[in-house]
Amino acid sequence: MSASRCVQGPIYIRLNVECLKERLSDLAETDQIVKLSIFQELILKRYGFILNACVCNKSDSIYCVHISGGMLVYIISDVYNVHKIPSRLVSIAETVPDDTNKKLDIGFYWCWNFCLGKRWRTTSTGDERYQDTMLADFRSFCRNENNRMVLFWDEACERAAQLKATESSP
């Protein structure tokens, strides 16, 4: 790990939900928030992150660890905290008096796992170059470059509908 990376704070990666506006427009604000939070988890799962199983308190941050152990991602969402009203999330369908759309501020904080010693860092488990490539691709995905995020949204919704149909059939 380079010395400059060790002092670097988490990197904010905004999820471009503007491209999902039409797909969310028929949902209530709370349903939008829940659906987007689930989508955040699915994105992380797609990229090889697993949920930290050591969250002890409801106020603890929800974060995921990459299967290589070299990267951590914090989910920016108040959905998991049942004691607070969501503060960072605002409906993208709702308009303010001057007809300017409010933006839904949803995303991730990405950081490197400095607790993982050099002994465990190899090219097969995720060296620095691999981690930089992952971060670049993750940012590209979250910006919806090449429409990848929208395609994944549609795929996830289709799969959820199939599962729901399977569960409801006798």
mmCIF file of C-alpha atoms in Angstrom:
data_model
loop_
_atom_site.group_PDB
_atom_site.id
_atom_site.type_symbol
_atom_site.label_atom_id
_atom_site.label_comp_id
_atom_site.label_asym_id
_atom_site.label_seq_id
_atom_site.Cartn_x
_atom_site.Cartn_y
_atom_site.Cartn_z
ATOM 1 C CA MET A 1 0.000 0.000 0.000
ATOM 2 C CA SER A 2 1.331 3.394 -0.878
ATOM 3 C CA ALA A 3 1.721 5.876 1.973
ATOM 4 C CA SER A 4 -0.653 8.345 0.336
ATOM 5 C CA ARG A 5 -3.406 5.739 0.197
ATOM 6 C CA CYS A 6 -3.037 5.016 3.925
ATOM 7 C CA VAL A 7 -4.065 8.554 4.870
ATOM 8 C CA GLN A 8 -6.828 8.766 2.278
ATOM 9 C CA GLY A 9 -10.356 8.894 3.639
ATOM 10 C CA PRO A 10 -13.258 6.980 2.157
ATOM 11 C CA ILE A 11 -14.141 7.758 -1.448
ATOM 12 C CA TYR A 12 -17.720 8.844 -2.056
ATOM 13 C CA ILE A 13 -19.324 7.166 -5.058
ATOM 14 C CA ARG A 14 -22.724 8.568 -5.965
ATOM 15 C CA LEU A 15 -25.250 6.194 -7.480
ATOM 16 C CA ASN A 16 -26.766 7.860 -10.564
ATOM 17 C CA VAL A 17 -30.436 7.218 -9.811
ATOM 18 C CA GLU A 18 -31.609 9.841 -12.304
ATOM 19 C CA CYS A 19 -31.519 7.118 -14.956
ATOM 20 C CA LEU A 20 -33.986 5.062 -12.864
ATOM 21 C CA LYS A 21 -36.488 7.904 -12.432
ATOM 22 C CA GLU A 22 -39.078 6.432 -14.822
ATOM 23 C CA ARG A 23 -38.781 2.992 -13.247
ATOM 24 C CA LEU A 24 -39.394 4.421 -9.762
ATOM 25 C CA SER A 25 -42.088 6.971 -10.598
ATOM 26 C CA ASP A 26 -45.038 4.694 -9.764
ATOM 27 C CA LEU A 27 -43.712 3.898 -6.265
ATOM 28 C CA ALA A 28 -44.324 5.790 -3.030
ATOM 29 C CA GLU A 29 -41.318 7.618 -1.588
ATOM 30 C CA THR A 30 -40.704 5.038 1.142
ATOM 31 C CA ASP A 31 -40.950 2.205 -1.393
ATOM 32 C CA GLN A 32 -38.433 3.988 -3.627
ATOM 33 C CA ILE A 33 -35.999 4.229 -0.736
ATOM 34 C CA VAL A 34 -36.369 0.576 0.226
ATOM 35 C CA LYS A 35 -36.095 -0.636 -3.371
ATOM 36 C CA LEU A 36 -32.974 1.463 -3.973
ATOM 37 C CA SER A 37 -31.400 0.191 -0.747
ATOM 38 C CA ILE A 38 -31.983 -3.388 -1.839
ATOM 39 C CA PHE A 39 -30.526 -2.467 -5.228
ATOM 40 C CA GLN A 40 -27.411 -1.114 -3.494
ATOM 41 C CA GLU A 41 -26.937 -4.477 -1.801
ATOM 42 C CA LEU A 42 -27.408 -6.305 -5.107
ATOM 43 C CA ILE A 43 -24.784 -4.113 -6.764
ATOM 44 C CA LEU A 44 -22.305 -4.896 -4.009
ATOM 45 C CA LYS A 45 -23.087 -8.605 -4.240
ATOM 46 C CA ARG A 46 -22.512 -8.447 -7.997
ATOM 47 C CA TYR A 47 -19.077 -6.938 -7.355
ATOM 48 C CA GLY A 48 -18.073 -9.622 -4.861
ATOM 49 C CA PHE A 49 -18.835 -7.862 -1.586
ATOM 50 C CA ILE A 50 -20.410 -9.649 1.354
ATOM 51 C CA LEU A 51 -22.287 -8.057 4.243
ATOM 52 C CA ASN A 52 -20.324 -7.633 7.448
ATOM 53 C CA ALA A 53 -21.897 -10.070 9.885
ATOM 54 C CA CYS A 54 -20.462 -8.287 12.933
ATOM 55 C CA VAL A 55 -22.928 -5.411 13.150
ATOM 56 C CA CYS A 56 -23.921 -5.419 16.806
ATOM 57 C CA ASN A 57 -26.046 -2.292 17.200
ATOM 58 C CA LYS A 58 -28.710 -0.847 14.959
ATOM 59 C CA SER A 59 -26.702 2.389 14.946
ATOM 60 C CA ASP A 60 -23.597 0.672 13.537
ATOM 61 C CA SER A 61 -22.745 1.485 9.944
ATOM 62 C CA ILE A 62 -23.686 -1.148 7.397
ATOM 63 C CA TYR A 63 -20.663 -2.151 5.412
ATOM 64 C CA CYS A 64 -19.561 -4.918 3.125
ATOM 65 C CA VAL A 65 -16.165 -6.542 2.709
ATOM 66 C CA HIS A 66 -14.856 -7.663 -0.666
ATOM 67 C CA ILE A 67 -14.160 -11.391 -0.905
ATOM 68 C CA SER A 68 -10.479 -10.561 -1.501
ATOM 69 C CA GLY A 69 -10.453 -8.759 1.863
ATOM 70 C CA GLY A 70 -8.794 -5.682 0.376
ATOM 71 C CA MET A 71 -11.772 -3.336 0.041
ATOM 72 C CA LEU A 72 -14.655 -2.145 2.201
ATOM 73 C CA VAL A 73 -17.811 -0.359 1.097
ATOM 74 C CA TYR A 74 -20.184 1.491 3.403
ATOM 75 C CA ILE A 75 -23.773 1.757 2.248
ATOM 76 C CA ILE A 76 -25.122 5.288 2.484
ATOM 77 C CA SER A 77 -28.694 4.737 3.597
ATOM 78 C CA ASP A 78 -30.748 5.269 6.712
ATOM 79 C CA VAL A 79 -33.118 2.439 5.797
ATOM 80 C CA TYR A 80 -31.332 0.051 8.151
ATOM 81 C CA ASN A 81 -31.644 2.339 11.150
ATOM 82 C CA VAL A 82 -35.188 1.856 12.428
ATOM 83 C CA HIS A 83 -34.822 4.660 14.973
ATOM 84 C CA LYS A 84 -34.353 7.509 12.512
ATOM 85 C CA ILE A 85 -36.334 8.945 9.648
ATOM 86 C CA PRO A 86 -34.228 8.782 6.468
ATOM 87 C CA SER A 87 -32.258 12.021 6.336
ATOM 88 C CA ARG A 88 -30.154 11.758 3.169
ATOM 89 C CA LEU A 89 -32.834 10.283 0.947
ATOM 90 C CA VAL A 90 -35.390 12.399 -0.874
ATOM 91 C CA SER A 91 -37.813 11.192 -3.521
ATOM 92 C CA ILE A 92 -36.740 11.891 -7.079
ATOM 93 C CA ALA A 93 -40.376 12.026 -8.147
ATOM 94 C CA GLU A 94 -41.285 14.747 -5.654
ATOM 95 C CA THR A 95 -40.912 18.363 -6.776
ATOM 96 C CA VAL A 96 -40.203 21.485 -4.802
ATOM 97 C CA PRO A 97 -42.303 24.658 -5.247
ATOM 98 C CA ASP A 98 -40.099 26.048 -8.043
ATOM 99 C CA ASP A 99 -40.555 22.801 -10.023
ATOM 100 C CA THR A 100 -36.924 21.827 -9.629
ATOM 101 C CA ASN A 101 -36.580 18.091 -9.078
ATOM 102 C CA LYS A 102 -34.917 17.093 -5.837
ATOM 103 C CA LYS A 103 -32.063 14.670 -6.290
ATOM 104 C CA LEU A 104 -31.915 11.419 -4.417
ATOM 105 C CA ASP A 105 -28.531 11.361 -2.689
ATOM 106 C CA ILE A 106 -27.676 7.718 -2.503
ATOM 107 C CA GLY A 107 -24.352 6.030 -2.893
ATOM 108 C CA PHE A 108 -21.418 4.315 -1.265
ATOM 109 C CA TYR A 109 -18.253 5.083 0.657
ATOM 110 C CA TRP A 110 -15.386 3.003 -0.700
ATOM 111 C CA CYS A 111 -12.212 2.472 1.297
ATOM 112 C CA TRP A 112 -9.243 0.177 1.392
ATOM 113 C CA ASN A 113 -8.837 -2.437 4.110
ATOM 114 C CA PHE A 114 -5.548 -1.522 5.757
ATOM 115 C CA CYS A 115 -5.949 -4.286 8.330
ATOM 116 C CA LEU A 116 -5.167 -6.855 5.644
ATOM 117 C CA GLY A 117 -1.446 -7.534 5.922
ATOM 118 C CA LYS A 118 0.972 -7.874 3.012
ATOM 119 C CA ARG A 119 1.117 -11.591 3.676
ATOM 120 C CA TRP A 120 -2.449 -11.914 2.395
ATOM 121 C CA ARG A 121 -2.095 -9.520 -0.550
ATOM 122 C CA THR A 122 -1.230 -11.252 -3.808
ATOM 123 C CA THR A 123 -2.255 -10.780 -7.421
ATOM 124 C CA SER A 124 -4.757 -13.614 -7.040
ATOM 125 C CA THR A 125 -6.417 -12.137 -3.939
ATOM 126 C CA GLY A 126 -6.356 -8.502 -4.918
ATOM 127 C CA ASP A 127 -3.222 -6.412 -5.110
ATOM 128 C CA GLU A 128 -3.284 -2.628 -5.434
ATOM 129 C CA ARG A 129 -3.657 -2.686 -9.237
ATOM 130 C CA TYR A 130 -6.637 -5.043 -8.963
ATOM 131 C CA GLN A 131 -8.255 -2.798 -6.355
ATOM 132 C CA ASP A 132 -7.772 0.300 -8.541
ATOM 133 C CA THR A 133 -9.335 -1.535 -11.497
ATOM 134 C CA MET A 134 -12.271 -2.598 -9.322
ATOM 135 C CA LEU A 135 -12.803 0.968 -8.108
ATOM 136 C CA ALA A 136 -12.699 2.368 -11.657
ATOM 137 C CA ASP A 137 -15.212 -0.206 -12.905
ATOM 138 C CA PHE A 138 -17.463 0.297 -9.866
ATOM 139 C CA ARG A 139 -17.488 4.065 -10.448
ATOM 140 C CA SER A 140 -18.276 3.527 -14.122
ATOM 141 C CA PHE A 141 -21.144 1.201 -13.221
ATOM 142 C CA CYS A 142 -22.581 3.638 -10.650
ATOM 143 C CA ARG A 143 -22.495 6.442 -13.255
ATOM 144 C CA ASN A 144 -24.485 4.134 -15.572
ATOM 145 C CA GLU A 145 -21.847 4.200 -18.291
ATOM 146 C CA ASN A 146 -22.889 2.026 -21.239
ATOM 147 C CA ASN A 147 -26.305 1.729 -19.558
ATOM 148 C CA ARG A 148 -24.977 -1.119 -17.373
ATOM 149 C CA MET A 149 -26.743 -0.024 -14.187
ATOM 150 C CA VAL A 150 -30.149 0.299 -15.875
ATOM 151 C CA LEU A 151 -29.717 -3.116 -17.507
ATOM 152 C CA PHE A 152 -28.825 -4.606 -14.114
ATOM 153 C CA TRP A 153 -31.874 -2.896 -12.537
ATOM 154 C CA ASP A 154 -34.140 -4.426 -15.197
ATOM 155 C CA GLU A 155 -32.502 -7.825 -14.753
ATOM 156 C CA ALA A 156 -32.935 -7.669 -10.957
ATOM 157 C CA CYS A 157 -36.604 -6.611 -11.255
ATOM 158 C CA GLU A 158 -37.286 -9.389 -13.756
ATOM 159 C CA ARG A 159 -35.650 -11.963 -11.495
ATOM 160 C CA ALA A 160 -37.616 -10.705 -8.471
ATOM 161 C CA ALA A 161 -40.865 -10.985 -10.454
ATOM 162 C CA GLN A 162 -39.972 -14.547 -11.465
ATOM 163 C CA LEU A 163 -39.237 -15.493 -7.854
ATOM 164 C CA LYS A 164 -42.483 -13.912 -6.690
ATOM 165 C CA ALA A 165 -44.432 -15.821 -9.355
ATOM 166 C CA THR A 166 -42.722 -19.070 -8.361
ATOM 167 C CA GLU A 167 -43.510 -18.526 -4.671
ATOM 168 C CA SER A 168 -47.162 -17.680 -5.293
ATOM 169 C CA SER A 169 -47.879 -20.632 -7.584
ATOM 170 C CA PRO A 170 -49.228 -23.746 -5.817
#
